Amino acid sequence: MDEARAIGTTLTAARPQALAALLRYFRDLDLAEEAFQEACLRALRTWPQNGPPRDPAAWLIFVGRNVALDSVRRRARQTELPPEEILSDTEDAEADVVARMDGAHYRDDVLRLLFICCHPELPATQQIALALRIVSGLSIGQIARAFLVSEAAMEQRITRAKARIARAQSGEGGVPFEPPGPVERAERLGVVAAMLYLVFNEGYSAAGDQTQAREPLCEEAIRLARLLLRLFPAEPEIMGLAALMLLQHARAAARFDTDGAVILLDRQDRAQWNRAMIAEGLALLDKAMRHRRPGPYQVQAAIAALHARAEKPEDTDWAQIDLLYGTLEILQPSPVVTLNRAVAISKLRGPEAALAMVEPLGDRLGGYFHYHGLRGALLMQLGRTREAREGFMTAISLATTPAEAAHIRSHLDGLK
Amino acid sequence: MFYALLCYHQEDVVCAWTKEEDDAVMQKLAVVQERLAKAGKLGPVARLLPTTAATTLRKDQDPPLVLDGPFAETKEQLLGFYLLDCADLEEALGIARELGAANPGGSYEIRPVGLFVDGGARP
């Protein structure tokens, strides 16, 4: 890795903390971003000569704050900027910043920054785009590619979302800059966790030639979940969320064939699963369960863990998976959860029992691709070919990606 | 003399490496490791999972307290280690420099080993 690249990685890693602290100083997102940007430019100029600072985030906060204050002053009256040497020799001042910025400060700053991106009036896709732009520092181009829109359109979307947040922040409903109380903090963590899972799923649901452009979304979501965990190390649901994402992302290399078609779990080459990610996911789940405070992310991670632990598809503990989906139905009732449970039932008690579970969901899931896909597959197993074909045709008409449609078409071909 | 080479690095930086960057570092390290193994100098090598996967047992109270996360909050975290059979500190430092050239940033702590038990278990 060359030096510029290494500095780039350091800046990326320091970004959430540095930007979050600058936001607390300036209480204005644009100014905070400008200050961070300027500090990064100075880092690229001075770090190669002076070596990287001991605490990059503190350096960026210190320098960013000074440059931004300078530019504010300069706008007020034309004064000289301090020479660069003074800014790059910041050891003492930096230590001072570090002393005043303990872990508690960092963690509420970062949480606030993430939480501000989750403004309830912003649609989910805008929350995700905003978090990727502001917190992760992904380029507009990268985000635009992930969302299949032009750069100009994405630029406009992010600008609008930022304006929306700026309006909210200056009004009554703004997120306050005081440290939150325990209840507020827990609420913010819940909202931010949901947003991170949205980011992950935006990447995970990609198929075919989109996987490459969207893979960074999965990686970013995992990176931010690890960051949250470092800041809030004893939160079982954050452990569960990180475990869930790691266990799912571990299958990335095995999920699509060379033509980009979906490979279902029981047909995947398990040797291609990422063992280190699975180990980390299982370790986190293990830690989470010790807290005896179950939640939806932990239960979903536990289901993913049962798949990860099975060396061959036939080793899968479907009875346990059925029980876990039963728990999830109580924690987070949803017809989609029941649909997933029906898969476990089909393995345990056969297609007839599973179909009985699936049929009543038709009212609510009639427009859902996976409902018709699973229903068709169960009917096919029962030899009810005509109905199966109808189910598959409906599924194809509802497919959201070519890979989904291709997968169902392969079932249809098998019906003849 | 046996030396432990303890690898410290900023975890958030290592976690921000892309898969390609990570693979490239691991590949370069593997070259050095292979040479050390051939020379009969390489003992066990481990890369540790992120500290977020760590749990700490504090024994300064009774019963011991189980805490989530690593033992100490530090700027750089213990991310892995090597055990090396070296003639002296100079040789150990030389190997550390070689490994360091393949793995940018961070620090190596070189600690002589007092007791080594190979229990035989393998992951």
Coordinates of C-alpha atoms in Angstrom, one line a residue:
Chain A
M1 CA 0.0 0.0 0.0
D2 CA 1.6 3.3 -0.9
E3 CA 1.7 6.2 1.5
A4 CA -1.2 8.3 0.0
R5 CA -3.4 5.2 0.0
A6 CA -2.5 4.5 3.7
I7 CA -3.3 8.1 4.6
G8 CA -6.6 7.8 2.7
T9 CA -7.5 4.7 4.8
T10 CA -6.6 6.5 8.0
L11 CA -8.8 9.4 7.0
T12 CA -11.7 7.1 6.2
A13 CA -11.3 5.4 9.5
A14 CA -11.2 8.6 11.5
R15 CA -14.1 10.2 9.5
P16 CA -17.1 9.3 11.7
Q17 CA -15.5 10.4 14.9
A18 CA -13.9 13.5 13.6
L19 CA -16.9 14.7 11.6
A20 CA -19.2 13.9 14.6
A21 CA -17.1 16.0 16.9
L22 CA -16.9 18.9 14.4
L23 CA -20.6 18.8 14.1
R24 CA -20.9 19.3 17.8
Y25 CA -18.6 22.3 17.7
F26 CA -20.2 24.0 14.7
R27 CA -23.8 22.6 15.0
D28 CA -24.0 22.8 11.2
L29 CA -23.5 19.9 9.0
D30 CA -22.1 21.8 6.0
L31 CA -19.6 23.7 8.0
A32 CA -18.5 20.5 9.8
E33 CA -18.1 18.8 6.5
E34 CA -16.1 21.7 5.1
A35 CA -13.9 21.8 8.1
F36 CA -13.3 18.0 7.9
Q37 CA -12.5 18.3 4.1
E38 CA -10.0 21.1 4.8
A39 CA -8.4 19.1 7.6
C40 CA -8.0 16.1 5.3
L41 CA -6.3 18.3 2.6
R42 CA -3.8 19.5 5.2
A43 CA -3.2 16.0 6.4
L44 CA -2.3 14.9 2.9
R45 CA 0.1 17.8 2.7
T46 CA 1.8 17.6 6.1
W47 CA 1.6 13.9 7.2
P48 CA 4.0 12.6 4.6
Q49 CA 6.7 15.0 6.0
N50 CA 5.9 15.0 9.7
G51 CA 4.6 11.5 9.9
P52 CA 1.0 10.6 10.8
P53 CA -0.2 11.9 14.2
R54 CA -0.6 9.6 17.2
D55 CA -4.4 10.2 17.2
P56 CA -5.6 11.0 13.7
A57 CA -9.2 11.7 14.7
A58 CA -8.0 14.2 17.4
W59 CA -5.6 15.9 14.9
L60 CA -8.4 16.2 12.3
I61 CA -10.8 17.7 14.9
F62 CA -8.2 20.1 16.1
V63 CA -7.1 21.3 12.7
G64 CA -10.6 21.2 11.2
R65 CA -11.9 23.4 14.0
N66 CA -9.1 25.9 13.6
V67 CA -9.3 26.2 9.8
A68 CA -13.1 26.6 10.0
L69 CA -12.9 29.2 12.7
D70 CA -10.3 31.0 10.6
S71 CA -12.4 31.0 7.5
V72 CA -15.4 32.3 9.5
R73 CA -13.2 35.1 10.9
R74 CA -11.7 35.8 7.5
R75 CA -15.1 36.2 6.0
A76 CA -15.8 38.7 8.8
R77 CA -12.7 40.7 8.3
Q78 CA -9.7 40.1 6.1
T79 CA -7.0 38.7 8.4
E80 CA -3.9 36.6 7.7
L81 CA -4.1 32.8 8.0
P82 CA -1.5 31.3 10.4
P83 CA 1.4 29.6 8.5
E84 CA 1.0 25.9 7.9
E85 CA 3.9 24.9 10.1
I86 CA 2.0 26.1 13.2
L87 CA -1.0 23.9 12.3
S88 CA 1.0 20.8 11.6
D89 CA 3.0 21.1 14.9
T90 CA 0.0 20.3 17.0
E91 CA 1.3 17.7 19.4
D92 CA 0.5 19.6 22.6
A93 CA -2.8 21.0 21.6
E94 CA -3.7 17.6 20.2
A95 CA -3.0 16.0 23.5
D96 CA -5.2 18.6 25.1
V97 CA -8.1 17.8 22.8
V98 CA -7.7 14.1 23.5
A99 CA -7.7 14.7 27.2
R100 CA -11.0 16.6 27.0
M101 CA -12.5 14.1 24.5
D102 CA -13.0 10.9 26.4
G103 CA -14.8 7.9 25.0
A104 CA -18.1 9.0 26.3
H105 CA -18.0 12.2 24.1
Y106 CA -17.0 10.3 21.0
R107 CA -19.7 7.8 21.4
D108 CA -22.6 10.2 21.7
D109 CA -21.1 12.4 18.9
V110 CA -21.0 9.4 16.5
L111 CA -24.4 8.2 17.5
R112 CA -25.8 11.7 17.1
L113 CA -24.3 12.0 13.6
L114 CA -25.8 8.7 12.5
F115 CA -29.1 9.5 14.2
I116 CA -29.4 12.8 12.4
C117 CA -29.2 10.9 9.1
C118 CA -32.3 8.9 10.1
H119 CA -34.7 11.8 10.2
P120 CA -38.2 10.3 10.1
E121 CA -39.4 12.6 7.3
L122 CA -36.6 11.3 5.0
P123 CA -37.6 8.2 3.0
A124 CA -35.4 5.1 3.8
T125 CA -33.4 5.4 0.5
Q126 CA -32.4 9.0 1.4
Q127 CA -31.4 8.1 4.9
I128 CA -29.1 5.4 3.5
A129 CA -27.7 7.7 0.8
L130 CA -27.1 10.4 3.4
A131 CA -25.4 8.1 5.9
L132 CA -23.1 6.7 3.2
R133 CA -22.2 10.2 2.0
I134 CA -21.8 11.9 5.4
V135 CA -20.7 9.2 7.8
S136 CA -18.9 6.8 5.5
G137 CA -17.6 9.4 3.1
L138 CA -18.5 7.4 -0.1
S139 CA -18.4 9.5 -3.2
I140 CA -21.6 10.7 -4.9
G141 CA -20.5 8.5 -7.9
Q142 CA -20.2 5.4 -5.8
I143 CA -23.6 5.9 -4.1
A144 CA -25.3 6.8 -7.5
R145 CA -24.0 3.5 -9.0
A146 CA -25.3 1.6 -6.0
F147 CA -28.7 3.1 -6.5
L148 CA -28.7 2.9 -10.3
V149 CA -29.3 6.6 -10.7
S150 CA -27.2 9.3 -12.4
E151 CA -24.6 11.3 -10.3
A152 CA -26.5 14.5 -10.9
A153 CA -29.8 12.9 -9.6
M154 CA -28.0 11.5 -6.5
E155 CA -26.3 14.8 -5.9
Q156 CA -29.6 16.5 -6.0
R157 CA -31.2 13.9 -3.7
I158 CA -28.5 14.3 -1.1
T159 CA -28.6 18.1 -1.3
R160 CA -32.3 18.0 -0.7
A161 CA -32.0 15.6 2.2
K162 CA -29.3 17.7 3.8
A163 CA -31.5 20.8 3.4
R164 CA -34.4 18.9 5.0
I165 CA -32.1 18.0 8.0
A166 CA -30.8 21.6 8.3
R167 CA -34.3 22.9 8.5
A168 CA -35.2 20.3 11.2
Q169 CA -32.1 21.0 13.1
S170 CA -32.7 24.8 13.3
G171 CA -36.4 24.2 14.3
E172 CA -38.2 22.7 17.2
G173 CA -37.6 19.1 16.4
G174 CA -33.8 19.3 15.9
V175 CA -31.6 16.6 17.6
P176 CA -30.2 18.4 20.6
F177 CA -26.4 18.6 21.1
E178 CA -26.4 17.8 24.8
P179 CA -25.5 14.2 25.7
P180 CA -28.6 12.1 25.6
G181 CA -30.1 10.4 28.7
P182 CA -30.1 6.5 28.8
V183 CA -33.6 6.2 27.4
E184 CA -32.9 8.5 24.5
R185 CA -29.6 6.9 23.9
A186 CA -31.3 3.4 23.6
E187 CA -33.9 4.8 21.3
R188 CA -31.2 6.4 19.0
L189 CA -29.3 3.1 19.0
G190 CA -32.4 1.3 17.9
V191 CA -33.2 3.7 15.0
V192 CA -29.5 3.7 13.9
A193 CA -29.3 -0.1 14.0
A194 CA -32.4 -0.3 11.7
M195 CA -30.8 2.2 9.3
L196 CA -27.5 0.2 9.2
Y197 CA -29.5 -2.9 8.4
L198 CA -31.2 -1.0 5.6
V199 CA -27.8 0.0 4.2
F200 CA -26.7 -3.7 4.4
N201 CA -29.8 -5.0 2.7
E202 CA -29.5 -2.4 -0.1
G203 CA -26.2 -4.1 -0.8
Y204 CA -27.3 -7.6 -0.1
S205 CA -30.3 -7.5 -2.3
A206 CA -28.3 -6.7 -5.3
A207 CA -28.0 -9.3 -8.0
G208 CA -26.1 -10.0 -11.2
D209 CA -23.9 -7.2 -12.5
Q210 CA -25.1 -5.0 -9.6
T211 CA -23.3 -7.0 -6.9
Q212 CA -20.0 -5.3 -7.5
A213 CA -21.3 -1.8 -7.3
R214 CA -23.3 -2.6 -4.2
E215 CA -20.9 -4.7 -2.2
P216 CA -19.3 -1.7 -0.6
L217 CA -22.7 -1.0 1.0
C218 CA -22.6 -4.4 2.9
E219 CA -19.0 -3.7 3.9
E220 CA -19.8 -0.2 5.1
A221 CA -22.8 -1.4 7.2
I222 CA -20.5 -4.0 8.9
R223 CA -17.8 -1.4 9.4
L224 CA -20.3 1.0 11.0
A225 CA -21.8 -1.8 13.2
R226 CA -18.3 -2.6 14.4
L227 CA -17.8 1.1 15.2
L228 CA -21.0 1.2 17.1
L229 CA -20.0 -1.9 19.0
R230 CA -16.6 -0.4 20.0
L231 CA -18.5 2.6 21.3
F232 CA -21.3 0.6 23.0
P233 CA -19.7 -2.7 23.8
A234 CA -22.4 -4.2 26.0
E235 CA -25.5 -3.9 23.7
P236 CA -26.7 -7.4 22.8
E237 CA -28.8 -6.2 19.9
I238 CA -25.9 -4.4 18.3
M239 CA -23.9 -7.6 18.7
G240 CA -26.8 -9.4 17.1
L241 CA -27.0 -7.0 14.2
A242 CA -23.3 -7.2 13.5
A243 CA -23.4 -11.0 13.8
L244 CA -26.4 -11.2 11.4
M245 CA -24.7 -9.0 8.8
L246 CA -21.4 -10.9 9.1
L247 CA -23.1 -14.3 8.8
Q248 CA -25.1 -13.3 5.7
H249 CA -22.2 -11.5 4.0
A250 CA -20.0 -14.5 4.6
R251 CA -22.0 -16.3 1.9
A252 CA -21.4 -13.5 -0.7
A253 CA -19.0 -15.4 -2.9
A254 CA -21.4 -18.4 -3.2
R255 CA -24.7 -16.6 -3.8
F256 CA -24.5 -16.2 -7.5
D257 CA -23.3 -18.3 -10.4
T258 CA -21.1 -17.0 -13.2
D259 CA -24.1 -15.8 -15.1
G260 CA -25.3 -13.9 -12.1
A261 CA -28.2 -16.2 -11.3
V262 CA -29.2 -16.8 -7.7
I263 CA -27.9 -19.9 -6.0
L264 CA -30.2 -20.9 -3.1
L265 CA -28.7 -21.7 0.3
D266 CA -29.0 -25.5 -0.1
R267 CA -27.2 -25.4 -3.5
Q268 CA -24.3 -23.1 -2.5
D269 CA -20.7 -24.3 -2.4
R270 CA -20.1 -23.9 1.3
A271 CA -16.4 -24.1 0.8
Q272 CA -16.7 -20.6 -0.6
W273 CA -18.2 -19.2 2.6
N274 CA -15.9 -16.7 4.4
R275 CA -14.8 -18.6 7.5
A276 CA -13.3 -15.6 9.3
M277 CA -16.6 -13.7 9.0
I278 CA -18.6 -16.7 10.2
A279 CA -16.2 -17.1 13.2
E280 CA -16.7 -13.4 14.0
G281 CA -20.4 -13.6 13.6
L282 CA -20.7 -16.7 15.8
A283 CA -18.4 -15.1 18.5
L284 CA -20.6 -12.0 18.6
L285 CA -23.8 -14.0 18.8
D286 CA -22.3 -16.1 21.7
K287 CA -21.5 -12.9 23.5
A288 CA -24.9 -11.4 22.9
M289 CA -26.8 -14.5 24.2
R290 CA -25.0 -14.2 27.6
H291 CA -26.9 -11.0 28.2
R292 CA -30.2 -12.9 28.1
R293 CA -32.0 -9.9 26.5
P294 CA -33.2 -11.4 23.2
G295 CA -34.2 -9.2 20.3
P296 CA -35.0 -9.5 16.7
Y297 CA -31.4 -9.1 15.4
Q298 CA -30.1 -11.8 17.8
V299 CA -32.9 -14.2 16.8
Q300 CA -32.2 -13.6 13.1
A301 CA -28.5 -14.0 13.7
A302 CA -29.2 -17.2 15.5
I303 CA -31.0 -18.5 12.4
A304 CA -28.2 -17.5 10.1
A305 CA -25.8 -19.2 12.6
L306 CA -27.6 -22.5 12.3
H307 CA -27.1 -22.3 8.5
A308 CA -23.5 -21.3 8.9
R309 CA -22.8 -24.2 11.3
A310 CA -24.2 -26.9 9.0
E311 CA -21.4 -28.3 6.9
K312 CA -23.9 -29.8 4.5
P313 CA -27.4 -28.6 3.8
E314 CA -28.8 -31.9 5.2
D315 CA -27.1 -31.1 8.5
T316 CA -29.2 -28.0 9.0
D317 CA -31.1 -28.0 12.3
W318 CA -34.6 -27.1 10.9
A319 CA -36.4 -27.9 14.2
Q320 CA -34.3 -25.2 15.9
I321 CA -34.8 -22.8 13.0
D322 CA -38.6 -23.4 13.3
L323 CA -38.5 -22.5 17.0
L324 CA -36.4 -19.4 16.3
Y325 CA -38.9 -18.2 13.6
G326 CA -41.6 -18.8 16.2
T327 CA -39.8 -16.5 18.6
L328 CA -39.4 -13.9 15.9
E329 CA -43.1 -14.1 15.1
I330 CA -43.7 -13.0 18.7
L331 CA -41.0 -10.3 18.8
Q332 CA -41.6 -8.9 15.4
P333 CA -44.9 -10.2 13.9
S334 CA -44.9 -10.1 10.1
P335 CA -46.3 -12.3 7.3
V336 CA -42.8 -12.4 5.8
V337 CA -41.5 -14.0 9.0
T338 CA -44.2 -16.6 8.8
L339 CA -43.4 -17.2 5.1
N340 CA -39.8 -17.9 6.1
R341 CA -41.0 -20.2 8.9
A342 CA -42.9 -22.2 6.3
V343 CA -39.6 -23.1 4.6
A344 CA -38.5 -24.7 7.9
I345 CA -41.8 -26.4 8.2
S346 CA -41.5 -27.8 4.7
K347 CA -38.2 -29.4 5.6
L348 CA -39.5 -30.8 8.9
R349 CA -43.1 -31.9 8.1
G350 CA -43.3 -31.8 4.3
P351 CA -44.8 -29.5 1.6
E352 CA -48.4 -30.1 2.7
A353 CA -48.0 -28.7 6.2
A354 CA -45.9 -25.8 4.8
L355 CA -48.6 -25.0 2.2
A356 CA -51.2 -24.8 4.9
M357 CA -49.1 -22.2 6.6
V358 CA -48.5 -20.2 3.4
E359 CA -52.0 -20.1 2.0
P360 CA -53.5 -17.8 4.6
L361 CA -50.8 -15.2 3.9
G362 CA -52.1 -14.6 0.4
D363 CA -54.2 -11.6 1.4
R364 CA -51.2 -9.7 2.7
L365 CA -48.4 -11.1 0.5
G366 CA -50.3 -11.3 -2.8
G367 CA -47.9 -8.8 -4.3
Y368 CA -44.8 -10.3 -3.0
F369 CA -42.4 -12.2 -5.2
H370 CA -41.2 -14.7 -2.6
Y371 CA -44.7 -15.6 -1.6
H372 CA -45.6 -16.8 -5.1
G373 CA -42.1 -18.4 -5.5
L374 CA -42.4 -20.5 -2.4
R375 CA -46.0 -21.3 -3.0
G376 CA -45.2 -22.5 -6.5
A377 CA -42.3 -24.6 -5.2
L378 CA -44.5 -26.3 -2.6
L379 CA -47.2 -27.0 -5.1
M380 CA -44.6 -28.4 -7.5
Q381 CA -43.4 -30.8 -4.7
L382 CA -47.0 -31.9 -4.2
G383 CA -47.3 -32.7 -7.9
R384 CA -50.0 -30.0 -8.4
T385 CA -48.3 -28.9 -11.7
R386 CA -50.9 -26.6 -13.1
E387 CA -51.3 -24.6 -9.9
A388 CA -47.5 -24.5 -9.5
R389 CA -47.1 -23.1 -13.0
E390 CA -49.6 -20.4 -12.3
G391 CA -47.8 -19.5 -9.1
F392 CA -44.4 -19.3 -10.9
M393 CA -45.9 -17.1 -13.6
T394 CA -47.2 -14.7 -11.0
A395 CA -43.8 -14.7 -9.3
I396 CA -42.0 -13.9 -12.5
S397 CA -44.3 -10.9 -13.1
L398 CA -43.4 -9.6 -9.6
A399 CA -39.7 -10.3 -9.8
T400 CA -37.6 -7.2 -9.0
T401 CA -34.3 -8.4 -10.5
P402 CA -33.6 -10.4 -13.6
A403 CA -31.8 -13.0 -11.4
E404 CA -35.0 -13.6 -9.4
A405 CA -37.0 -14.1 -12.6
A406 CA -34.3 -16.4 -14.1
H407 CA -34.4 -18.5 -10.9
I408 CA -38.2 -19.0 -11.2
R409 CA -37.9 -19.7 -14.9
S410 CA -35.5 -22.6 -14.1
H411 CA -38.3 -24.1 -11.9
L412 CA -40.8 -23.7 -14.7
D413 CA -38.4 -25.5 -17.1
G414 CA -38.3 -28.3 -14.5
L415 CA -42.1 -28.7 -14.6
K416 CA -42.4 -30.1 -18.1
Chain B
M1 CA 15.5 -17.7 22.6
F2 CA 11.8 -17.7 21.9
Y3 CA 10.3 -14.3 21.2
A4 CA 6.6 -13.3 20.9
L5 CA 6.0 -10.6 18.3
L6 CA 2.8 -8.9 19.4
C7 CA 1.2 -7.0 16.5
Y8 CA -0.5 -3.7 17.5
H9 CA -2.5 -1.6 15.0
Q10 CA -5.4 0.8 14.9
E11 CA -8.3 -1.5 14.5
D12 CA -10.6 1.0 12.8
V13 CA -7.9 1.6 10.2
V14 CA -7.4 -2.2 9.5
C15 CA -11.2 -2.7 9.4
A16 CA -11.3 0.1 6.8
W17 CA -8.9 -1.7 4.4
T18 CA -10.7 -3.0 1.3
K19 CA -10.7 -6.7 0.8
E20 CA -8.0 -6.2 -1.9
E21 CA -5.8 -4.2 0.4
D22 CA -6.2 -6.8 3.1
D23 CA -5.5 -9.7 0.8
A24 CA -2.4 -7.9 -0.6
V25 CA -1.0 -7.4 3.0
M26 CA -1.7 -11.0 3.9
Q27 CA 0.0 -12.2 0.7
K28 CA 3.1 -10.2 1.4
L29 CA 3.2 -11.5 5.0
A30 CA 2.8 -15.0 3.8
V31 CA 6.0 -14.7 1.8
V32 CA 8.0 -13.7 4.8
Q33 CA 6.3 -16.3 7.0
E34 CA 7.2 -19.1 4.5
R35 CA 10.9 -18.1 4.5
L36 CA 10.9 -18.1 8.3
A37 CA 9.2 -21.5 8.4
K38 CA 11.8 -22.9 6.0
A39 CA 14.5 -21.6 8.2
G40 CA 12.9 -23.3 11.2
K41 CA 12.3 -20.0 13.0
L42 CA 8.5 -19.8 12.9
G43 CA 6.3 -21.0 15.7
P44 CA 2.5 -20.5 15.9
V45 CA 1.1 -17.4 14.2
A46 CA -2.4 -16.0 14.9
R47 CA -4.5 -13.2 13.5
L48 CA -7.1 -12.2 16.1
L49 CA -10.7 -11.3 15.2
P50 CA -11.7 -7.6 15.9
T51 CA -11.7 -6.6 19.6
T52 CA -15.5 -6.2 19.3
A53 CA -15.6 -10.0 19.4
A54 CA -13.5 -10.0 22.6
T55 CA -14.7 -10.6 26.2
T56 CA -12.7 -9.8 29.3
L57 CA -12.8 -11.7 32.6
R58 CA -11.9 -9.4 35.4
K59 CA -10.4 -11.3 38.3
D60 CA -9.9 -8.4 40.7
Q61 CA -13.3 -9.2 42.3
D62 CA -15.1 -12.2 43.5
P63 CA -16.8 -13.7 41.6
P64 CA -14.9 -12.5 38.6
L65 CA -16.7 -10.0 36.3
V66 CA -17.4 -10.8 32.7
L67 CA -17.1 -7.6 30.5
D68 CA -17.8 -7.2 26.8
G69 CA -14.8 -5.9 24.8
P70 CA -11.0 -5.9 25.1
F71 CA -9.1 -5.7 28.4
A72 CA -7.7 -2.2 27.8
E73 CA -9.0 0.8 25.8
T74 CA -5.9 1.8 23.8
K75 CA -5.2 3.7 20.7
E76 CA -3.7 0.6 19.0
Q77 CA -5.1 -2.8 19.6
L78 CA -3.5 -6.3 19.8
L79 CA -4.5 -7.8 16.5
G80 CA -2.3 -10.8 16.2
F81 CA 1.0 -12.4 17.2
Y82 CA 3.9 -14.6 16.1
L83 CA 6.1 -16.8 18.1
L84 CA 9.7 -16.9 16.7
D85 CA 12.8 -18.8 17.5
C86 CA 15.7 -16.2 17.3
A87 CA 19.3 -16.1 18.3
D88 CA 19.0 -12.7 19.9
L89 CA 17.0 -9.5 20.0
E90 CA 18.8 -8.2 16.9
E91 CA 17.5 -11.1 14.9
A92 CA 14.0 -10.7 16.3
L93 CA 14.1 -7.0 15.4
G94 CA 15.3 -7.8 11.9
I95 CA 12.3 -10.1 11.4
A96 CA 10.0 -7.5 12.8
R97 CA 11.4 -5.0 10.3
E98 CA 10.8 -7.4 7.5
L99 CA 7.2 -8.1 8.5
G100 CA 6.7 -4.4 9.1
A101 CA 7.7 -3.7 5.5
A102 CA 4.9 -5.9 4.4
N103 CA 2.3 -4.5 6.8
P104 CA 2.0 -0.7 6.9
G105 CA 1.4 1.2 10.1
G106 CA 1.1 0.0 13.7
S107 CA 3.8 -1.4 15.9
Y108 CA 5.3 -4.7 17.0
E109 CA 6.1 -5.4 20.6
I110 CA 8.9 -7.9 20.9
R111 CA 8.7 -9.8 24.1
P112 CA 10.9 -12.7 25.1
V113 CA 8.9 -15.8 26.0
G114 CA 9.2 -17.2 29.5
L115 CA 7.2 -20.4 29.2
F116 CA 5.8 -22.1 26.1
V117 CA 3.5 -25.0 26.2
D118 CA 2.3 -26.6 23.0
G119 CA -0.9 -28.2 24.0
G120 CA -1.3 -29.6 20.5
A121 CA -4.9 -28.3 19.8
R122 CA -5.4 -26.8 16.4
P123 CA -8.2 -24.6 15.1

